[in-house]
Amino acid sequence: MKKIVISLGGSVLVPSLESNNIRQYVSVLKKVAGECRIFIVVGGGGEARRYIRVARDLGAGEAAADELGIMVTRLNARLLIAGLGDAAYPRVAENYTEACEFAQAKKIVVMGGITPAQTTDAVSAVLAESVGADLLINATSVNGIYSADPKKDAAAVKYEHLTPQELLAIITGSRMDAGANTVLDIVAGKVIERSGIPLLVLDGRDPENLYRAIAEGVYSGTVVSRESSNPLLP
């Protein structure tokens, strides 16, 4: 059975507590869990950025702001576990060793952030390497990787396929401060390059995009891999 790590952006799962998409994702994740082993890393989203902004206003440094962000990612992870019920391991994994141990229960494993100055995308890349994943999926608020921010630059070009080296060339120079909101950070890119695990970046605002990608091998996004073939096909 394939192992898939999903980096589930906080901006698509919990843009705010009032407008969360947890129920919609629970339905999809329960369906795909019958077809592959699933590990999920949940981001902080809008709630984390709210906490970080207030912390900065109070004079907190970036390390302290990062710690707050990590706490929020774990709260979001706990909410997802509550929604998944018996389909998920009942605790949030707080490190990679715990994630590997929890996976022995053959349930969905959920975790949030781990290390200050490291995004949950980086956590998901290291997790994928740790568990020997066949695929890493980044479900985010854009439908792929672009040459520039498509929300700010109408001339931005979407890439269908990139090599890990091409990905690194694009993300070099990304912001590293607490709450940074980029498609991927350089740590994630480096781990993807060294592990050789294929990455699929897709639009997570519609949970069905995730289902179609995993269950049917159909997607509209960007694949990062050494080969140009579809990593979702047998």
mmCIF file of C-alpha atoms in Angstrom:
data_model
loop_
_atom_site.group_PDB
_atom_site.id
_atom_site.type_symbol
_atom_site.label_atom_id
_atom_site.label_comp_id
_atom_site.label_asym_id
_atom_site.label_seq_id
_atom_site.Cartn_x
_atom_site.Cartn_y
_atom_site.Cartn_z
ATOM 1 C CA MET A 1 0.000 0.000 0.000
ATOM 2 C CA LYS A 2 1.340 3.416 -0.981
ATOM 3 C CA LYS A 3 2.391 5.880 1.691
ATOM 4 C CA ILE A 4 1.354 9.482 1.047
ATOM 5 C CA VAL A 5 2.248 12.501 3.148
ATOM 6 C CA ILE A 6 -0.117 15.457 2.773
ATOM 7 C CA SER A 7 0.949 18.953 3.716
ATOM 8 C CA LEU A 8 -2.466 20.460 4.401
ATOM 9 C CA GLY A 9 -2.208 24.219 4.405
ATOM 10 C CA GLY A 10 -3.815 25.995 7.323
ATOM 11 C CA SER A 11 -5.112 28.537 4.810
ATOM 12 C CA VAL A 12 -7.293 25.844 3.195
ATOM 13 C CA LEU A 13 -8.197 23.775 6.281
ATOM 14 C CA VAL A 14 -8.653 26.524 8.889
ATOM 15 C CA PRO A 15 -8.565 29.948 7.224
ATOM 16 C CA SER A 16 -10.362 30.959 10.430
ATOM 17 C CA LEU A 17 -12.130 28.976 13.119
ATOM 18 C CA GLU A 18 -15.486 30.231 11.882
ATOM 19 C CA SER A 19 -14.841 29.324 8.232
ATOM 20 C CA ASN A 20 -13.009 26.022 8.633
ATOM 21 C CA ASN A 21 -13.181 23.198 6.071
ATOM 22 C CA ILE A 22 -12.552 20.347 8.491
ATOM 23 C CA ARG A 23 -15.787 18.438 7.816
ATOM 24 C CA GLN A 24 -15.202 18.516 4.062
ATOM 25 C CA TYR A 25 -11.648 17.231 4.471
ATOM 26 C CA VAL A 26 -12.678 14.535 6.942
ATOM 27 C CA SER A 27 -15.021 13.053 4.336
ATOM 28 C CA VAL A 28 -12.283 12.964 1.683
ATOM 29 C CA LEU A 29 -9.520 11.712 3.975
ATOM 30 C CA LYS A 30 -11.625 8.842 5.259
ATOM 31 C CA LYS A 31 -12.244 7.742 1.669
ATOM 32 C CA VAL A 32 -8.606 7.841 0.573
ATOM 33 C CA ALA A 33 -7.343 6.211 3.779
ATOM 34 C CA GLY A 34 -8.771 2.935 2.501
ATOM 35 C CA GLU A 35 -6.527 3.095 -0.557
ATOM 36 C CA CYS A 36 -3.194 4.213 0.944
ATOM 37 C CA ARG A 37 -1.435 4.985 4.206
ATOM 38 C CA ILE A 38 -1.958 8.645 5.011
ATOM 39 C CA PHE A 39 0.159 11.054 7.050
ATOM 40 C CA ILE A 40 -1.009 14.670 7.392
ATOM 41 C CA VAL A 41 0.914 17.760 8.462
ATOM 42 C CA VAL A 42 -1.424 20.668 9.260
ATOM 43 C CA GLY A 43 -0.450 24.312 8.885
ATOM 44 C CA GLY A 44 -1.398 27.257 11.063
ATOM 45 C CA GLY A 45 -3.395 29.339 8.599
ATOM 46 C CA GLY A 46 -5.012 32.641 9.436
ATOM 47 C CA GLU A 47 -5.335 31.906 13.142
ATOM 48 C CA ALA A 48 -1.574 31.373 13.494
ATOM 49 C CA ARG A 49 -0.861 34.614 11.671
ATOM 50 C CA ARG A 50 -3.249 36.455 14.016
ATOM 51 C CA TYR A 51 -1.380 35.167 17.067
ATOM 52 C CA ILE A 52 1.996 35.960 15.512
ATOM 53 C CA ARG A 53 0.902 39.506 14.656
ATOM 54 C CA VAL A 54 -0.256 40.154 18.218
ATOM 55 C CA ALA A 55 2.944 38.642 19.625
ATOM 56 C CA ARG A 56 5.068 40.953 17.476
ATOM 57 C CA ASP A 57 2.977 43.945 18.559
ATOM 58 C CA LEU A 58 3.754 42.981 22.160
ATOM 59 C CA GLY A 59 7.486 42.928 21.414
ATOM 60 C CA ALA A 60 8.028 39.179 21.030
ATOM 61 C CA GLY A 61 10.954 38.053 18.897
ATOM 62 C CA GLU A 62 10.722 35.757 15.890
ATOM 63 C CA ALA A 63 11.585 32.633 17.892
ATOM 64 C CA ALA A 64 8.746 33.282 20.337
ATOM 65 C CA ALA A 65 6.385 34.033 17.446
ATOM 66 C CA ASP A 66 7.406 30.756 15.820
ATOM 67 C CA GLU A 67 6.619 28.856 19.014
ATOM 68 C CA LEU A 68 3.143 30.367 19.072
ATOM 69 C CA GLY A 69 2.657 29.394 15.436
ATOM 70 C CA ILE A 70 3.646 25.797 16.222
ATOM 71 C CA MET A 71 1.101 25.684 19.040
ATOM 72 C CA VAL A 72 -1.648 26.795 16.665
ATOM 73 C CA THR A 73 -0.705 24.187 14.042
ATOM 74 C CA ARG A 74 -1.061 21.530 16.730
ATOM 75 C CA LEU A 75 -4.443 22.908 17.778
ATOM 76 C CA ASN A 76 -5.547 22.711 14.131
ATOM 77 C CA ALA A 77 -4.194 19.158 13.992
ATOM 78 C CA ARG A 78 -6.156 18.279 17.108
ATOM 79 C CA LEU A 79 -9.348 19.613 15.532
ATOM 80 C CA LEU A 80 -8.746 17.457 12.458
ATOM 81 C CA ILE A 81 -8.180 14.388 14.645
ATOM 82 C CA ALA A 82 -11.454 15.131 16.451
ATOM 83 C CA GLY A 83 -13.238 15.223 13.112
ATOM 84 C CA LEU A 84 -11.601 12.028 11.847
ATOM 85 C CA GLY A 85 -12.554 10.094 14.969
ATOM 86 C CA ASP A 86 -11.552 6.420 14.865
ATOM 87 C CA ALA A 87 -9.934 6.864 11.430
ATOM 88 C CA ALA A 88 -7.030 8.789 13.014
ATOM 89 C CA TYR A 89 -4.505 8.013 15.695
ATOM 90 C CA PRO A 90 -5.864 9.900 18.734
ATOM 91 C CA ARG A 91 -2.743 11.979 19.489
ATOM 92 C CA VAL A 92 -0.939 14.687 17.550
ATOM 93 C CA ALA A 93 2.555 13.444 16.697
ATOM 94 C CA GLU A 94 5.074 15.954 18.053
ATOM 95 C CA ASN A 95 8.146 14.527 16.310
ATOM 96 C CA TYR A 96 9.054 12.158 13.488
ATOM 97 C CA THR A 97 9.686 9.194 15.780
ATOM 98 C CA GLU A 98 6.176 9.491 17.213
ATOM 99 C CA ALA A 99 4.715 9.737 13.704
ATOM 100 C CA CYS A 100 6.438 6.475 12.721
ATOM 101 C CA GLU A 101 5.277 4.798 15.932
ATOM 102 C CA PHE A 102 1.681 5.990 15.547
ATOM 103 C CA ALA A 103 1.609 4.686 11.969
ATOM 104 C CA GLN A 104 1.907 1.132 13.289
ATOM 105 C CA ALA A 105 -1.742 1.416 14.334
ATOM 106 C CA LYS A 106 -2.603 1.655 10.598
ATOM 107 C CA LYS A 107 -4.599 4.834 11.161
ATOM 108 C CA ILE A 108 -4.208 8.330 9.725
ATOM 109 C CA VAL A 109 -1.335 10.091 11.493
ATOM 110 C CA VAL A 110 -1.684 13.846 12.034
ATOM 111 C CA MET A 111 0.946 16.339 13.149
ATOM 112 C CA GLY A 112 1.600 20.067 13.105
ATOM 113 C CA GLY A 113 4.787 22.108 13.350
ATOM 114 C CA ILE A 114 7.914 20.971 15.142
ATOM 115 C CA THR A 115 10.827 23.381 14.866
ATOM 116 C CA PRO A 116 11.001 27.203 14.989
ATOM 117 C CA ALA A 117 12.035 28.798 11.666
ATOM 118 C CA GLN A 118 10.723 25.764 9.808
ATOM 119 C CA THR A 119 7.393 25.706 7.974
ATOM 120 C CA THR A 120 4.990 22.778 8.060
ATOM 121 C CA ASP A 121 5.927 22.170 4.412
ATOM 122 C CA ALA A 122 9.465 21.461 5.589
ATOM 123 C CA VAL A 123 8.072 19.202 8.320
ATOM 124 C CA SER A 124 6.044 17.295 5.732
ATOM 125 C CA ALA A 125 9.104 16.830 3.495
ATOM 126 C CA VAL A 126 11.196 15.438 6.370
ATOM 127 C CA LEU A 127 8.271 13.257 7.442
ATOM 128 C CA ALA A 128 7.962 11.887 3.905
ATOM 129 C CA GLU A 129 11.646 11.010 3.991
ATOM 130 C CA SER A 130 11.339 9.478 7.485
ATOM 131 C CA VAL A 131 8.456 7.146 6.608
ATOM 132 C CA GLY A 132 9.684 6.312 3.091
ATOM 133 C CA ALA A 133 6.685 7.925 1.407
ATOM 134 C CA ASP A 134 5.888 7.270 -2.237
ATOM 135 C CA LEU A 135 4.469 10.761 -2.716
ATOM 136 C CA LEU A 136 4.274 14.146 -0.979
ATOM 137 C CA ILE A 137 1.216 16.279 -1.708
ATOM 138 C CA ASN A 138 1.058 19.972 -0.885
ATOM 139 C CA ALA A 139 -2.602 21.054 -0.726
ATOM 140 C CA THR A 140 -2.431 24.822 -0.723
ATOM 141 C CA SER A 141 -4.377 27.936 -1.741
ATOM 142 C CA VAL A 142 -3.025 28.067 -5.297
ATOM 143 C CA ASN A 143 -3.332 25.505 -8.098
ATOM 144 C CA GLY A 144 0.369 24.866 -8.588
ATOM 145 C CA ILE A 145 3.780 26.506 -8.604
ATOM 146 C CA TYR A 146 4.177 29.738 -10.544
ATOM 147 C CA SER A 147 7.074 31.837 -11.725
ATOM 148 C CA ALA A 148 5.776 34.622 -9.429
ATOM 149 C CA ASP A 149 2.904 35.134 -7.000
ATOM 150 C CA PRO A 150 -0.192 34.791 -9.253
ATOM 151 C CA LYS A 151 -2.230 36.857 -6.799
ATOM 152 C CA LYS A 152 0.088 39.810 -7.374
ATOM 153 C CA ASP A 153 1.494 39.271 -10.884
ATOM 154 C CA ALA A 154 -0.935 38.635 -13.748
ATOM 155 C CA ALA A 155 1.979 37.569 -15.964
ATOM 156 C CA ALA A 156 2.982 34.715 -13.619
ATOM 157 C CA VAL A 157 3.439 31.410 -15.462
ATOM 158 C CA LYS A 158 2.243 28.103 -14.000
ATOM 159 C CA TYR A 159 4.634 25.164 -14.246
ATOM 160 C CA GLU A 160 3.283 21.690 -15.050
ATOM 161 C CA HIS A 161 6.523 19.921 -14.136
ATOM 162 C CA LEU A 162 9.738 20.929 -12.396
ATOM 163 C CA THR A 163 12.854 19.076 -11.375
ATOM 164 C CA PRO A 164 13.902 19.491 -7.721
ATOM 165 C CA GLN A 165 16.751 21.723 -8.886
ATOM 166 C CA GLU A 166 14.352 23.964 -10.822
ATOM 167 C CA LEU A 167 12.115 24.181 -7.764
ATOM 168 C CA LEU A 168 15.040 25.301 -5.605
ATOM 169 C CA ALA A 169 15.945 27.982 -8.131
ATOM 170 C CA ILE A 170 12.417 29.396 -7.825
ATOM 171 C CA ILE A 171 12.139 29.383 -4.037
ATOM 172 C CA THR A 172 15.657 30.553 -3.189
ATOM 173 C CA GLY A 173 15.292 33.787 -1.272
ATOM 174 C CA SER A 174 11.868 32.976 0.187
ATOM 175 C CA ARG A 175 10.968 34.700 3.460
ATOM 176 C CA MET A 176 11.833 32.756 6.611
ATOM 177 C CA ASP A 177 10.179 34.917 9.272
ATOM 178 C CA ALA A 178 7.368 33.588 11.445
ATOM 179 C CA GLY A 179 4.092 33.185 9.562
ATOM 180 C CA ALA A 180 5.651 33.421 6.103
ATOM 181 C CA ASN A 181 3.130 32.262 3.493
ATOM 182 C CA THR A 182 4.955 30.879 0.443
ATOM 183 C CA VAL A 183 4.189 27.788 -1.645
ATOM 184 C CA LEU A 184 7.297 26.031 -0.300
ATOM 185 C CA ASP A 185 10.338 27.023 1.717
ATOM 186 C CA ILE A 186 13.954 26.262 0.893
ATOM 187 C CA VAL A 187 14.277 23.580 3.588
ATOM 188 C CA ALA A 188 11.402 21.642 2.023
ATOM 189 C CA GLY A 189 12.981 22.073 -1.399
ATOM 190 C CA LYS A 190 16.346 20.747 -0.225
ATOM 191 C CA VAL A 191 14.766 17.690 1.406
ATOM 192 C CA ILE A 192 12.726 16.977 -1.740
ATOM 193 C CA GLU A 193 15.917 17.201 -3.778
ATOM 194 C CA ARG A 194 17.914 14.798 -1.601
ATOM 195 C CA SER A 195 15.105 12.277 -1.014
ATOM 196 C CA GLY A 196 13.902 12.045 -4.595
ATOM 197 C CA ILE A 197 10.301 11.738 -3.359
ATOM 198 C CA PRO A 198 7.881 13.196 -5.953
ATOM 199 C CA LEU A 199 5.910 16.269 -4.910
ATOM 200 C CA LEU A 200 2.484 17.279 -6.190
ATOM 201 C CA VAL A 201 1.292 20.831 -5.495
ATOM 202 C CA LEU A 202 -2.439 21.249 -6.006
ATOM 203 C CA ASP A 203 -5.330 23.533 -5.106
ATOM 204 C CA GLY A 204 -6.549 22.384 -1.703
ATOM 205 C CA ARG A 205 -9.419 24.848 -1.479
ATOM 206 C CA ASP A 206 -11.599 22.110 -2.980
ATOM 207 C CA PRO A 207 -10.986 18.875 -1.016
ATOM 208 C CA GLU A 208 -12.246 16.843 -3.973
ATOM 209 C CA ASN A 209 -9.068 17.834 -5.842
ATOM 210 C CA LEU A 210 -7.163 15.767 -3.310
ATOM 211 C CA TYR A 211 -9.507 12.807 -3.716
ATOM 212 C CA ARG A 212 -9.295 12.866 -7.519
ATOM 213 C CA ALA A 213 -5.520 13.039 -7.407
ATOM 214 C CA ILE A 214 -5.107 10.087 -5.032
ATOM 215 C CA ALA A 215 -8.015 7.876 -6.090
ATOM 216 C CA GLU A 216 -8.029 8.557 -9.838
ATOM 217 C CA GLY A 217 -4.576 9.923 -10.627
ATOM 218 C CA VAL A 218 -6.206 13.027 -12.112
ATOM 219 C CA TYR A 219 -4.976 16.439 -11.065
ATOM 220 C CA SER A 220 -4.351 20.007 -12.147
ATOM 221 C CA GLY A 221 -1.214 21.227 -10.441
ATOM 222 C CA THR A 222 2.565 21.054 -10.522
ATOM 223 C CA VAL A 223 4.632 17.885 -10.216
ATOM 224 C CA VAL A 224 8.191 18.137 -8.896
ATOM 225 C CA SER A 225 10.152 14.991 -9.685
ATOM 226 C CA ARG A 226 13.300 13.720 -11.313
ATOM 227 C CA GLU A 227 11.199 12.056 -14.014
ATOM 228 C CA SER A 228 8.374 13.621 -15.993
ATOM 229 C CA SER A 229 5.939 10.713 -15.522
ATOM 230 C CA ASN A 230 2.748 10.949 -13.425
ATOM 231 C CA PRO A 231 3.751 9.873 -9.869
ATOM 232 C CA LEU A 232 0.144 8.944 -9.089
ATOM 233 C CA LEU A 233 -0.071 6.167 -11.659
ATOM 234 C CA PRO A 234 0.814 2.591 -10.612
#
